[in-house]
Short mmCIF file of C-alpha atoms (C1' of nucleotides) and ligand atoms in Angstrom, two decimals:
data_model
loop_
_atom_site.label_atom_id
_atom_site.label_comp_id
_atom_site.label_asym_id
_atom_site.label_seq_id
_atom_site.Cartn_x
_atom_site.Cartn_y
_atom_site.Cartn_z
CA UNK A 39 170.72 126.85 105.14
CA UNK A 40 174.51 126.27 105.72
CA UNK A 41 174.70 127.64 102.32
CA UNK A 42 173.12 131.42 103.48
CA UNK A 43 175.31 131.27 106.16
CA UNK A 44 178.76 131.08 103.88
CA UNK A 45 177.08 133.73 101.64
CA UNK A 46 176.83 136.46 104.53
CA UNK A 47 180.24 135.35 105.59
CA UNK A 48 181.58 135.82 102.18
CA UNK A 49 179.94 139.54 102.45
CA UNK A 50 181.41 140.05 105.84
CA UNK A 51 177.85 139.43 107.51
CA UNK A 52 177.63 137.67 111.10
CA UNK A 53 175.30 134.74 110.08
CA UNK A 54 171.87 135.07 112.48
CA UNK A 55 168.69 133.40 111.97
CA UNK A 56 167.04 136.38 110.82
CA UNK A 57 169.61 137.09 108.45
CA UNK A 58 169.51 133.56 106.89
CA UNK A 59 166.03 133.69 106.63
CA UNK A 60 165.94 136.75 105.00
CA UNK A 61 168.61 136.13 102.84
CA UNK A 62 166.55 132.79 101.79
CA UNK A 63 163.32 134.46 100.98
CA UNK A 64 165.62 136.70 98.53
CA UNK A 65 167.09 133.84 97.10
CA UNK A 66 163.78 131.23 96.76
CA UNK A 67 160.69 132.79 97.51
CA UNK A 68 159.04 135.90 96.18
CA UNK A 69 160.69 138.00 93.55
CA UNK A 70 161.60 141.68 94.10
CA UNK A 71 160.03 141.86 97.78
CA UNK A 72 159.08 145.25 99.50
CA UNK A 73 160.29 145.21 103.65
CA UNK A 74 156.62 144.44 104.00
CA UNK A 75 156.33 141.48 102.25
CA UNK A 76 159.55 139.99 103.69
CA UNK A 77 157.88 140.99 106.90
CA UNK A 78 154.56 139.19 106.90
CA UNK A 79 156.47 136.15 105.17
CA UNK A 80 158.73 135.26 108.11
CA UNK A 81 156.62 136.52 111.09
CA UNK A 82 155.39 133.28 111.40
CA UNK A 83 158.08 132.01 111.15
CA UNK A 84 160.21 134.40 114.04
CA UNK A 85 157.62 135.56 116.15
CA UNK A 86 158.96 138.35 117.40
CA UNK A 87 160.70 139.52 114.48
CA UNK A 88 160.57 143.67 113.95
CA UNK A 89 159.98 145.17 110.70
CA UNK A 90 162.93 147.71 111.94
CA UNK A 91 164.86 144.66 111.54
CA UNK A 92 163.83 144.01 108.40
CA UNK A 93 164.56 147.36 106.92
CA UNK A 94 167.71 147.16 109.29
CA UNK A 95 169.08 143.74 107.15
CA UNK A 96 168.18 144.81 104.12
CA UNK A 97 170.39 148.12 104.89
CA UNK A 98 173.11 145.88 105.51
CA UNK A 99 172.78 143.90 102.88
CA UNK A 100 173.11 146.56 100.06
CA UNK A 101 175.70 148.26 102.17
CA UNK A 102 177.72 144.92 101.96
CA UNK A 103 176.59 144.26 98.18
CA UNK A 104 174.80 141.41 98.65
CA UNK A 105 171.32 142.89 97.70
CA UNK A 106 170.69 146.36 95.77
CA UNK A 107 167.24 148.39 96.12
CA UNK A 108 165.66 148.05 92.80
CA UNK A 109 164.56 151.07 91.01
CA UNK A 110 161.25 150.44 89.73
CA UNK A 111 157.75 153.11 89.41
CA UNK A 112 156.85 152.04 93.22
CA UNK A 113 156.12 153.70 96.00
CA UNK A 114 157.71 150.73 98.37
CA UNK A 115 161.28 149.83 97.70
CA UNK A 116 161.81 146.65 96.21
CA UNK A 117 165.23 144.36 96.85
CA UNK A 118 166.82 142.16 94.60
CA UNK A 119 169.75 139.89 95.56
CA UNK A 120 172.80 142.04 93.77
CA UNK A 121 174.91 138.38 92.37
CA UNK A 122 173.60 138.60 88.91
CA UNK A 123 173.10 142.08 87.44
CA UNK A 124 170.17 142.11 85.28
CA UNK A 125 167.63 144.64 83.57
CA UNK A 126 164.01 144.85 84.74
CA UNK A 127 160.66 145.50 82.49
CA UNK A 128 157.85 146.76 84.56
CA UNK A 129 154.26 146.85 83.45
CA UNK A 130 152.57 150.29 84.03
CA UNK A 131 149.06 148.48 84.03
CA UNK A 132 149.49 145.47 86.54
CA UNK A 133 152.75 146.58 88.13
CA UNK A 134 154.53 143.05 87.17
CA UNK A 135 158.43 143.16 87.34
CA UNK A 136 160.21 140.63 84.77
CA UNK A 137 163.89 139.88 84.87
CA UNK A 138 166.35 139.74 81.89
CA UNK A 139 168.52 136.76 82.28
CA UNK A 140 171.57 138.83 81.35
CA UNK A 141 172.34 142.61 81.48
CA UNK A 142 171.56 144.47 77.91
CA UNK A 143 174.85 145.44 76.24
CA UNK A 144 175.05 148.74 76.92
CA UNK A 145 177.60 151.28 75.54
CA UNK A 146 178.74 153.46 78.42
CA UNK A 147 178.24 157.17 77.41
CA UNK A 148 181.46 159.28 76.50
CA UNK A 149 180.34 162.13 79.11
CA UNK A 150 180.71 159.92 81.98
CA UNK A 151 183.68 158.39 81.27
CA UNK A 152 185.72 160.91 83.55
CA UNK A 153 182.87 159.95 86.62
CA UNK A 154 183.85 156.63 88.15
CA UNK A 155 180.69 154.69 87.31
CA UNK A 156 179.87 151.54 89.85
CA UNK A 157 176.88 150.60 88.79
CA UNK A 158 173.76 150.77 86.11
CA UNK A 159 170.48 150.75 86.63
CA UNK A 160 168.40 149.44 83.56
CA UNK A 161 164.53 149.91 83.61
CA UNK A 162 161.87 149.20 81.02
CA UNK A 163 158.33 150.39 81.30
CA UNK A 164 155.33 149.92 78.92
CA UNK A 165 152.47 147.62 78.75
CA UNK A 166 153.15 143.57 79.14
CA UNK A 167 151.66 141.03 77.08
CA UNK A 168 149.64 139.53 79.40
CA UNK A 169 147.42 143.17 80.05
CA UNK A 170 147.95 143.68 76.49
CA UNK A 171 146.07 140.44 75.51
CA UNK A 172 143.38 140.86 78.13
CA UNK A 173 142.84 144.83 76.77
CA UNK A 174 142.91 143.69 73.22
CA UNK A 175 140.16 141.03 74.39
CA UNK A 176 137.73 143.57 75.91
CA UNK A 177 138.36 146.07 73.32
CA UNK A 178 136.44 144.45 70.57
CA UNK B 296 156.24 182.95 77.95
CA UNK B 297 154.25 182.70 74.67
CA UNK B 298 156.62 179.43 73.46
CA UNK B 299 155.95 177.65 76.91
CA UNK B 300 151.35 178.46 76.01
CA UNK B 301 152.33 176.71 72.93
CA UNK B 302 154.39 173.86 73.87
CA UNK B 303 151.37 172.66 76.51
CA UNK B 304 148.76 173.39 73.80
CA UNK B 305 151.24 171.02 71.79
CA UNK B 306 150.83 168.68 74.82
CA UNK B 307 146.76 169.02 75.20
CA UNK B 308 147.15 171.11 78.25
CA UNK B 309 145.79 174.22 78.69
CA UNK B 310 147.89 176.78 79.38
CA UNK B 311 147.61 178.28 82.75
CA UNK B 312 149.90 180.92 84.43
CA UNK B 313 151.02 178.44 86.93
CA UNK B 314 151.14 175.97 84.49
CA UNK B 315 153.16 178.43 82.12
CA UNK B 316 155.53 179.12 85.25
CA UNK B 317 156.27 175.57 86.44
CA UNK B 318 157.08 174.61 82.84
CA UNK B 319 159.17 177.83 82.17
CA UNK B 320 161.13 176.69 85.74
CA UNK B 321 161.89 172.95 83.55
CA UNK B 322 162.82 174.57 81.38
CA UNK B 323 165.08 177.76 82.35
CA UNK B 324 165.96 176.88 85.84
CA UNK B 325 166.85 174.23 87.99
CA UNK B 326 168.23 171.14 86.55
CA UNK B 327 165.79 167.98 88.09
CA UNK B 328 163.98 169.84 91.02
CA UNK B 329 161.53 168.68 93.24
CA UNK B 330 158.17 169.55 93.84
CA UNK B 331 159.45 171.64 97.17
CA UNK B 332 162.22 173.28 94.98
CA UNK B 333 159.52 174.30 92.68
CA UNK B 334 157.14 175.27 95.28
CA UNK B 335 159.92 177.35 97.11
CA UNK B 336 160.76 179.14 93.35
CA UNK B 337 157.31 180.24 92.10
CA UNK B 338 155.59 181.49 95.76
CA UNK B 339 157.25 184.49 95.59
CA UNK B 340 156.06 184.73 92.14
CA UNK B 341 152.50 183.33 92.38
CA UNK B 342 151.87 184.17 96.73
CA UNK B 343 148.24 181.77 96.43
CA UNK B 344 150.51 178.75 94.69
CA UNK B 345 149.51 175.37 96.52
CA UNK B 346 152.20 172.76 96.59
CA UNK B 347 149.08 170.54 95.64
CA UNK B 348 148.81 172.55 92.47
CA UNK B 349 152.29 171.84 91.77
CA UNK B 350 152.01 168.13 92.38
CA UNK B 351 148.88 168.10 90.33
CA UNK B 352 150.63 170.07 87.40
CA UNK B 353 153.61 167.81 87.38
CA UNK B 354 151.17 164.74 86.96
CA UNK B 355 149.50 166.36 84.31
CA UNK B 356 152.94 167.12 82.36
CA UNK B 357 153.78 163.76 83.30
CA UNK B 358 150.52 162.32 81.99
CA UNK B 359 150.49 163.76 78.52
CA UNK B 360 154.30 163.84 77.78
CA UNK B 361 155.81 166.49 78.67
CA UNK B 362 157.65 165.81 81.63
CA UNK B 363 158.53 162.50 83.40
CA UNK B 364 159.52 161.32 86.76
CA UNK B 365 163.22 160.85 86.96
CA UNK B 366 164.37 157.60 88.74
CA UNK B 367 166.79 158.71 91.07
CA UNK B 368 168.30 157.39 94.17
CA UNK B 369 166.18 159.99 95.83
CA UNK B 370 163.50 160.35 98.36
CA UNK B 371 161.85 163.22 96.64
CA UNK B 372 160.36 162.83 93.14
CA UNK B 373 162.78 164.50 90.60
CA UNK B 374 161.16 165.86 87.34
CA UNK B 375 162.54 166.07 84.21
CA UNK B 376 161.39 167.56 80.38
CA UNK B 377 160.68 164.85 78.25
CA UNK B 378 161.61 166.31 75.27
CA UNK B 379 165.32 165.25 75.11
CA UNK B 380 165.60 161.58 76.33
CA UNK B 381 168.66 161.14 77.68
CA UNK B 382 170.37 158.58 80.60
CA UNK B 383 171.75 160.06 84.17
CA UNK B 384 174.86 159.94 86.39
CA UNK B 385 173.95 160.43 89.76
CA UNK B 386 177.38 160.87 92.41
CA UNK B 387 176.42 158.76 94.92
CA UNK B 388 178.79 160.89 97.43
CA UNK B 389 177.40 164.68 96.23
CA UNK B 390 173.75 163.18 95.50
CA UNK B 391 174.41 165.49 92.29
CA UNK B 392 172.99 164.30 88.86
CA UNK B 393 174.59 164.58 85.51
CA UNK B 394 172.93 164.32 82.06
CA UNK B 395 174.20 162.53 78.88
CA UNK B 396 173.38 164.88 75.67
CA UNK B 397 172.29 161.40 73.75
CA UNK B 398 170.40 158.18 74.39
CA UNK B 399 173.28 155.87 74.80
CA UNK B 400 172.73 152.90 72.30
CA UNK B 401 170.77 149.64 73.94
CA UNK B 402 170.10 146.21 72.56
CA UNK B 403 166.60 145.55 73.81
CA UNK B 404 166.61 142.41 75.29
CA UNK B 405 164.82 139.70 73.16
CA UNK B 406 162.72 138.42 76.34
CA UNK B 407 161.01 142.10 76.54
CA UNK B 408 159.89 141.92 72.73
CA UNK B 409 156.91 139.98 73.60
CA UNK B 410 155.73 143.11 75.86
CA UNK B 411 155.30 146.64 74.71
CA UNK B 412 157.93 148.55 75.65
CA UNK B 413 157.02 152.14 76.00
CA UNK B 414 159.89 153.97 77.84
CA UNK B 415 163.98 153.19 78.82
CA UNK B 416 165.69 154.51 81.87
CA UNK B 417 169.38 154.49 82.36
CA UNK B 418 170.94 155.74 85.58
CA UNK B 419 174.42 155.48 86.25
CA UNK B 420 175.76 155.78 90.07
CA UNK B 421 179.29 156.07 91.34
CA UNK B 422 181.86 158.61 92.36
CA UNK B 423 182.08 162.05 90.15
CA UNK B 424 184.97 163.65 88.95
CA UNK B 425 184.71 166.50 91.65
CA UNK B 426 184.17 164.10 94.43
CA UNK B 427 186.99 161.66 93.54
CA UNK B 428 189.88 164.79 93.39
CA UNK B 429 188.74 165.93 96.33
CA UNK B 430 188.48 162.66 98.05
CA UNK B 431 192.23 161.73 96.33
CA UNK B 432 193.22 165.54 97.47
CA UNK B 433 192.35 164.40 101.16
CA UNK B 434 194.10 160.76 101.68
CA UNK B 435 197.16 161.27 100.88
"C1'" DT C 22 180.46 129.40 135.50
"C1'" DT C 23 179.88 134.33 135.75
"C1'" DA C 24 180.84 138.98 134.29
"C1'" DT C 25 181.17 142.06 130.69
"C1'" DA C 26 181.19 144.22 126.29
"C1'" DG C 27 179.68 144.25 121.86
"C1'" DT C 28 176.09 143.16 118.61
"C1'" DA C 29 171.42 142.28 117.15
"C1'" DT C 30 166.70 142.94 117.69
"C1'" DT C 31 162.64 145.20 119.17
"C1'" DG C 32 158.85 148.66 119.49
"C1'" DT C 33 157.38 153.20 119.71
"C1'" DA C 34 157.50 157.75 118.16
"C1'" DA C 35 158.67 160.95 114.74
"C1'" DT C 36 159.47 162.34 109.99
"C1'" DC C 37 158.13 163.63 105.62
"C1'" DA C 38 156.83 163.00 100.74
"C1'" DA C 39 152.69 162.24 98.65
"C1'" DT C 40 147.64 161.79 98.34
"C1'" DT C 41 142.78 162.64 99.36
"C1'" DC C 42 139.10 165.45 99.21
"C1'" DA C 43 135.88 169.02 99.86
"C1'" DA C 44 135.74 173.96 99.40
"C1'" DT C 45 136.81 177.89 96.74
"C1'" DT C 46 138.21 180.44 92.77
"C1'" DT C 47 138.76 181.04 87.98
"C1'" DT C 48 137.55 180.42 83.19
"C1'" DA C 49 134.83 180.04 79.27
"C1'" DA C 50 130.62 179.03 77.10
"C1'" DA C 51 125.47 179.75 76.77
"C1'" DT D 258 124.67 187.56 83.51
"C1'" DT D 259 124.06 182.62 84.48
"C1'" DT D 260 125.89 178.45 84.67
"C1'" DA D 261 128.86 174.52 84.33
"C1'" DA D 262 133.35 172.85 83.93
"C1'" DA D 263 138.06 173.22 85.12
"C1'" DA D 264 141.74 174.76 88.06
"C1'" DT D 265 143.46 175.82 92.45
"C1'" DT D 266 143.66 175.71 97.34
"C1'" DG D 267 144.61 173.98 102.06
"C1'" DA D 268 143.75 170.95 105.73
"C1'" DA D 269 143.73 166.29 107.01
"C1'" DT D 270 145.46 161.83 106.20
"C1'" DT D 271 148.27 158.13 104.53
"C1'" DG D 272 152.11 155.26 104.45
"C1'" DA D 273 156.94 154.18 103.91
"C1'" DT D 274 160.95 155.06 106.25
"C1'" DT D 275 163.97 156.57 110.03
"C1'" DA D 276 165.46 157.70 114.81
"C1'" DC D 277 166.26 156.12 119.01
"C1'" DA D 278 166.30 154.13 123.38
"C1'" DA D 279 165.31 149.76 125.60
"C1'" DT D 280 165.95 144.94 125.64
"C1'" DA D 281 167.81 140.47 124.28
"C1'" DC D 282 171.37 137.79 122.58
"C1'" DT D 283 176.31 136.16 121.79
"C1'" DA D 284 180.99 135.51 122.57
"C1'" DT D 285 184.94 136.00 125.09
"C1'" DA D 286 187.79 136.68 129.36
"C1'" DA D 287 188.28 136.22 134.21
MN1 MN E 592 165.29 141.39 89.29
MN1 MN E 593 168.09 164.91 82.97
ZN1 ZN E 594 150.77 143.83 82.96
ZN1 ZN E 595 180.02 163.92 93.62
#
DNA sequence: TTATAGTATTGTAATCAATTCAATTTTAAA
DNA sequence: TTTAAAATTGAATTGATTACAATACTATAA
C-alpha cells in the first residue's frame, strides 16, 4: 500500500485512501476497468465513496500521466495504468481486450513529423480465438 | 451523383437519395463529421431528414464497408470512408484531426496471430504545427 | 488546542450522444 | 392496384459523463 502511495507522489498526487485504492485496483485487480466497475469494486470497501469521485481520480490520474483512457469500440471509457505503453486487440464478438507485452514497432509517418506527437494509440479489432473456436464448433 | 448509386450498389446498399447525399457529404465535404454536422448539412437539402436516418445510414455504411467509426478523442462519433485506410493526428490543443496519405508500416504483434485480426487503428495525439507557433509566438 | 484555509469527497441535477421503437412513408414486386 | 418489404421519421428513453454546490477532511498557524 506504501508502494501506491510513493507512486502518486512520484506523479505529484496527494496520497488519500481513495486514491490508493483506486490506484491498486488499476494495478492488481480487473484489467481495463470502466468508472463503474472501479465503483462497485471499492464501495464495499469505502462506504461512502461517490462515483463523481471516481470519475474525479481517474481525471487526475491521466491529467498527471499515471493512467490514460483507453481507446477501445466501447461505449464506457476504459483506464489503463499509462507505465508501460502497450497495443490492445479487441474482439468485436465478446468485447475481450488483450494486451501486447510491448508496443508494435511502429514507423512514425513522414506527414506528422512537423506535429509534435506525444503519444500513440494502437488498436486491433477482429474476431479472437476463443469466439472463433466456439463459431467454428457450432458451424458444422 | 450517379458514381456515389454505384459505389453503395458496390457495397450491397441500396441507393437512396439520403443515402446518395450522406455518402456524397464523405466524400466531397467535411473531413470526419459527426452525425450533427451531417444532420445540420443535408436538412436544408432534404427538410423531412431524421437525425435517426442519419445514424441508421452511417451504421449501415459502417456495417458493409464503406465507412467506419473513427477513434477519436471525441465525444461525438466521427465517421470516416473506408476506402483509403490511413492512421490520424489529432491536436490535442485545436481538437483538429490530420490524415496520413498511407498506412504507416506495423509489425503485428506475434501474441495477436492466434486471433483474427480484422482491422488496425493508429491515432497519433500531441501538439500541431499551428498550435505550437502560436503557443511559441505567445511565451516569449 | 482551536481557528482557518485549502483540498477532497459527496450527491443531485443537468447534459447530451446514442438508441429504442412504433408509426408513417416510400419503393418495388405481384 | 394490392400488398409486402424496406426506409424514414420523431418522440421517448437510456446511460455515461459533467456541473456544481454542499459537506467532510487535512494540515498548518495562532
Ligand atoms: Mn491494456
Ligand atoms: Mn481520416
Ligand atoms: Zn471473443
Ligand atoms: Zn492544434
Amino acid at each position: 500500500m506504501e508502494k501506491h502511495a510513493d507512486t502518486l507522489r512520484n506523479h505529484g498526487i496527494k496520497p488519500s485512501l481513495t486514491r490508493m485504492l483506486i490506484l491498486s485496483y488499476l494495478t492488481e485487480e480487473g484489467s481495463h476497468p470502466t468508472v463503474e466497475e472501479i465503483y462497485k469494486a471499492l464501495i464495499g470497501t469505502i462506504p461512502t465513496l461517490s462515483k463523481t469521485t471516481v470519475y474525479n481520480t481517474l481525471h487526475l490520474f491521466t491529467q498527471k500521466k499515471l493512467a490514460r483512457a483507453v481507446m477501445l469500440k466501447d461505449q464506457e471509457t476504459r483506464y489503463d495504468l499509462a507505465a508501460h505503453p502497450h497495443a490492445h486487440f479487441q474482439c468485436l464478438e465478446c468485447n475481450t481486450v488483450y494486451d501486447t507485452s510491448a508496443f508494435p514497432q511502429l514507423s512514425a509517418p513522414e506527414e506528422f513529423l512537423k506535429h509534435t506527437v506525444e503519444d500513440v494509440s494502437i488498436l486491433f479489432t477482429g474476431l479472437c480465438q476463443s469466439c472463433r473456436e466456439k463459431s467454428s464448433h457450432i458451424e458444422q
